[in-house]
């Protein structure tokens, strides 16, 4: 089991936590939550969610794990200024990246060691846009399988919802951990 350390240096068991606030995610981005050399989230602005509201080993569509995260939308977010000029929309690849980020976090939360890397996705379907007028994006990640051998790899399906409408769905997301 991974032992996380809070700001005071006290040990926390990450597996006994079922939600993580922004300061926890930033601690993960700094390499502090799961320890040096282990999975880290990217730092802002590439960190694509504000909180993980639920993480579980047994829930989800396949009863093998579930991660739910969300991000508040603000029209001043960095990608709206550059994608596209006078036609702002959140790039779909950022929603996909959020799902990969969550899968790497899940593997570290389970206690696996190593640096996380996206390994692929079997299929993506774009259904709606995230515009500056949106209020919230919610990411649901349903764990299909965790492989733990020479390679640690998570496989999951995910959905990105904007204001309760499906924006993106992805099948067969894969993330590996490498020592």
Short mmCIF file of C-alpha atoms in Angstrom, two decimals:
data_model
loop_
_atom_site.label_atom_id
_atom_site.label_comp_id
_atom_site.label_asym_id
_atom_site.label_seq_id
_atom_site.Cartn_x
_atom_site.Cartn_y
_atom_site.Cartn_z
CA UNK A 1 0.00 0.00 0.00
CA UNK A 2 1.26 3.50 -0.84
CA UNK A 3 1.86 5.86 2.03
CA UNK A 4 1.10 9.47 1.13
CA UNK A 5 2.41 12.38 3.16
CA UNK A 6 0.46 15.55 3.90
CA UNK A 7 1.95 19.07 4.24
CA UNK A 8 2.84 18.45 7.89
CA UNK A 9 4.77 15.30 6.99
CA UNK A 10 2.16 12.99 8.52
CA UNK A 11 1.61 9.70 6.73
CA UNK A 12 -1.75 9.13 5.05
CA UNK A 13 -2.95 5.94 3.45
CA UNK A 14 -4.16 6.96 -0.01
CA UNK A 15 -6.21 3.76 -0.34
CA UNK A 16 -8.31 4.80 2.65
CA UNK A 17 -9.33 7.99 0.85
CA UNK A 18 -12.22 8.04 -1.57
CA UNK A 19 -12.03 11.64 -2.78
CA UNK A 20 -9.27 14.16 -3.42
CA UNK A 21 -9.48 17.96 -3.47
CA UNK A 22 -7.45 20.34 -5.61
CA UNK A 23 -4.64 20.67 -3.06
CA UNK A 24 -4.28 16.85 -3.05
CA UNK A 25 -4.10 16.81 -6.86
CA UNK A 26 -1.45 19.55 -6.81
CA UNK A 27 0.49 17.51 -4.24
CA UNK A 28 0.32 14.57 -6.65
CA UNK A 29 1.59 16.82 -9.47
CA UNK A 30 4.58 17.72 -7.26
CA UNK A 31 5.34 14.01 -6.71
CA UNK A 32 4.40 14.11 -3.02
CA UNK A 33 1.14 12.17 -2.83
CA UNK A 34 2.42 8.77 -4.00
CA UNK A 35 6.14 9.38 -3.46
CA UNK A 36 9.06 10.29 -5.69
CA UNK A 37 9.32 8.32 -8.91
CA UNK A 38 5.68 7.24 -8.87
CA UNK A 39 2.66 8.36 -10.88
CA UNK A 40 2.14 12.10 -10.93
CA UNK A 41 -0.61 14.22 -12.37
CA UNK A 42 0.47 17.04 -14.66
CA UNK A 43 0.65 20.52 -13.18
CA UNK A 44 -1.79 23.23 -14.24
CA UNK A 45 -2.71 24.19 -16.85
CA UNK A 46 -2.52 20.56 -18.10
CA UNK A 47 -4.24 19.20 -14.99
CA UNK A 48 -7.71 18.73 -16.45
CA UNK A 49 -9.86 18.34 -13.33
CA UNK A 50 -10.35 20.23 -10.07
CA UNK A 51 -11.21 17.32 -7.81
CA UNK A 52 -11.79 13.59 -7.68
CA UNK A 53 -15.17 13.27 -6.02
CA UNK A 54 -15.20 9.47 -5.92
CA UNK A 55 -12.71 6.67 -6.32
CA UNK A 56 -13.53 3.02 -5.70
CA UNK A 57 -12.00 -0.42 -6.28
CA UNK A 58 -15.26 -2.25 -6.90
CA UNK A 59 -17.87 0.08 -8.42
CA UNK A 60 -18.33 1.10 -12.03
CA UNK A 61 -19.81 -0.59 -15.09
CA UNK A 62 -17.51 -3.63 -14.72
CA UNK A 63 -17.44 -3.72 -10.86
CA UNK A 64 -13.64 -3.37 -11.02
CA UNK A 65 -13.24 0.28 -10.16
CA UNK A 66 -14.64 3.75 -10.74
CA UNK A 67 -13.18 7.25 -10.72
CA UNK A 68 -15.33 10.37 -10.99
CA UNK A 69 -13.70 13.79 -11.36
CA UNK A 70 -14.90 17.20 -12.40
CA UNK A 71 -13.74 20.60 -13.57
CA UNK A 72 -15.49 23.95 -13.33
CA UNK A 73 -15.54 25.77 -16.64
CA UNK A 74 -14.52 29.41 -16.79
CA UNK A 75 -14.43 31.34 -20.04
CA UNK A 76 -10.90 32.51 -19.17
CA UNK A 77 -9.41 28.98 -19.30
CA UNK A 78 -6.22 28.97 -21.38
CA UNK A 79 -7.42 26.78 -24.25
CA UNK A 80 -10.40 28.98 -25.12
CA UNK A 81 -8.06 31.78 -26.22
CA UNK A 82 -6.20 29.62 -28.73
CA UNK A 83 -8.66 26.93 -29.85
CA UNK A 84 -10.07 28.45 -32.06
CA UNK A 85 -9.71 32.17 -32.75
CA UNK A 86 -13.23 33.66 -32.46
CA UNK A 87 -14.67 30.13 -32.17
CA UNK A 88 -13.59 28.96 -28.68
CA UNK A 89 -14.00 25.30 -27.75
CA UNK A 90 -12.16 22.96 -25.38
CA UNK A 91 -10.02 20.61 -27.50
CA UNK A 92 -11.44 17.09 -27.38
CA UNK A 93 -7.95 15.72 -26.82
CA UNK A 94 -7.91 17.44 -23.40
CA UNK A 95 -10.97 15.46 -22.32
CA UNK A 96 -9.22 12.30 -23.47
CA UNK A 97 -6.08 13.32 -21.59
CA UNK A 98 -8.14 13.87 -18.42
CA UNK A 99 -9.32 10.26 -18.62
CA UNK A 100 -5.73 9.03 -19.03
CA UNK A 101 -4.68 11.22 -16.07
CA UNK A 102 -7.41 9.64 -13.95
CA UNK A 103 -6.40 6.10 -14.93
CA UNK A 104 -2.78 6.72 -13.94
CA UNK A 105 -3.95 8.22 -10.65
CA UNK A 106 -6.14 5.15 -10.04
CA UNK A 107 -3.20 2.77 -10.50
CA UNK A 108 -1.10 4.79 -8.04
CA UNK A 109 -4.04 4.95 -5.61
CA UNK A 110 -4.15 1.13 -5.70
CA UNK A 111 -0.53 1.14 -4.54
CA UNK A 112 1.30 0.33 -7.77
CA UNK A 113 4.64 2.02 -8.32
CA UNK A 114 6.13 3.63 -11.40
CA UNK A 115 5.69 6.61 -13.68
CA UNK A 116 2.43 6.70 -15.62
CA UNK A 117 2.26 6.91 -19.41
CA UNK A 118 -0.72 6.79 -21.75
CA UNK A 119 -0.47 3.71 -23.96
CA UNK A 120 -3.47 4.10 -26.22
CA UNK A 121 -7.19 3.98 -26.71
CA UNK A 122 -9.30 1.65 -28.83
CA UNK A 123 -12.02 4.10 -29.83
CA UNK A 124 -13.21 7.65 -29.28
CA UNK A 125 -16.52 9.23 -30.13
CA UNK A 126 -17.07 12.99 -29.98
CA UNK A 127 -20.69 13.96 -29.40
CA UNK A 128 -20.82 17.53 -28.09
CA UNK A 129 -18.57 20.51 -27.46
CA UNK A 130 -17.30 22.15 -24.28
CA UNK A 131 -17.87 25.85 -24.86
CA UNK A 132 -16.96 28.81 -22.62
CA UNK A 133 -20.65 29.08 -21.66
CA UNK A 134 -20.57 25.62 -20.02
CA UNK A 135 -20.52 25.36 -16.24
CA UNK A 136 -19.00 21.99 -15.47
CA UNK A 137 -17.32 18.98 -17.03
CA UNK A 138 -17.65 15.61 -15.28
CA UNK A 139 -15.40 12.67 -16.12
CA UNK A 140 -16.46 9.07 -15.39
CA UNK A 141 -13.84 6.34 -15.67
CA UNK A 142 -14.95 2.69 -15.47
CA UNK A 143 -12.09 0.27 -14.88
CA UNK A 144 -12.18 -2.83 -17.06
CA UNK A 145 -8.99 -4.50 -15.91
CA UNK A 146 -5.70 -3.99 -14.09
CA UNK A 147 -2.78 -6.10 -15.23
CA UNK A 148 0.05 -6.49 -12.74
CA UNK A 149 3.06 -8.40 -13.96
CA UNK A 150 6.24 -7.10 -15.49
CA UNK A 151 4.05 -4.29 -16.75
CA UNK A 152 1.44 -2.56 -14.63
CA UNK A 153 -1.39 -1.49 -16.92
CA UNK A 154 -4.91 -0.22 -16.40
CA UNK A 155 -7.62 -0.57 -19.03
CA UNK A 156 -10.82 1.47 -18.76
CA UNK A 157 -13.71 3.08 -20.58
CA UNK A 158 -14.56 6.69 -19.97
CA UNK A 159 -17.19 9.33 -20.55
CA UNK A 160 -16.84 13.11 -20.52
CA UNK A 161 -20.04 15.01 -19.80
CA UNK A 162 -20.54 18.76 -20.16
CA UNK A 163 -23.49 20.10 -18.16
CA UNK A 164 -24.96 16.56 -18.06
CA UNK A 165 -24.67 15.92 -21.83
CA UNK A 166 -22.17 13.37 -23.15
CA UNK A 167 -19.35 15.19 -24.91
CA UNK A 168 -16.90 12.34 -25.48
CA UNK A 169 -16.82 8.60 -24.89
CA UNK A 170 -13.71 6.45 -25.06
CA UNK A 171 -13.28 2.68 -25.04
CA UNK A 172 -10.16 0.76 -24.13
CA UNK A 173 -8.11 3.54 -22.57
CA UNK A 174 -4.74 2.17 -21.50
CA UNK A 175 -2.15 3.56 -19.08
CA UNK A 176 1.02 1.81 -17.94
CA UNK A 177 3.34 2.38 -15.01
CA UNK A 178 7.06 2.15 -15.65
CA UNK A 179 9.80 1.93 -13.00
#
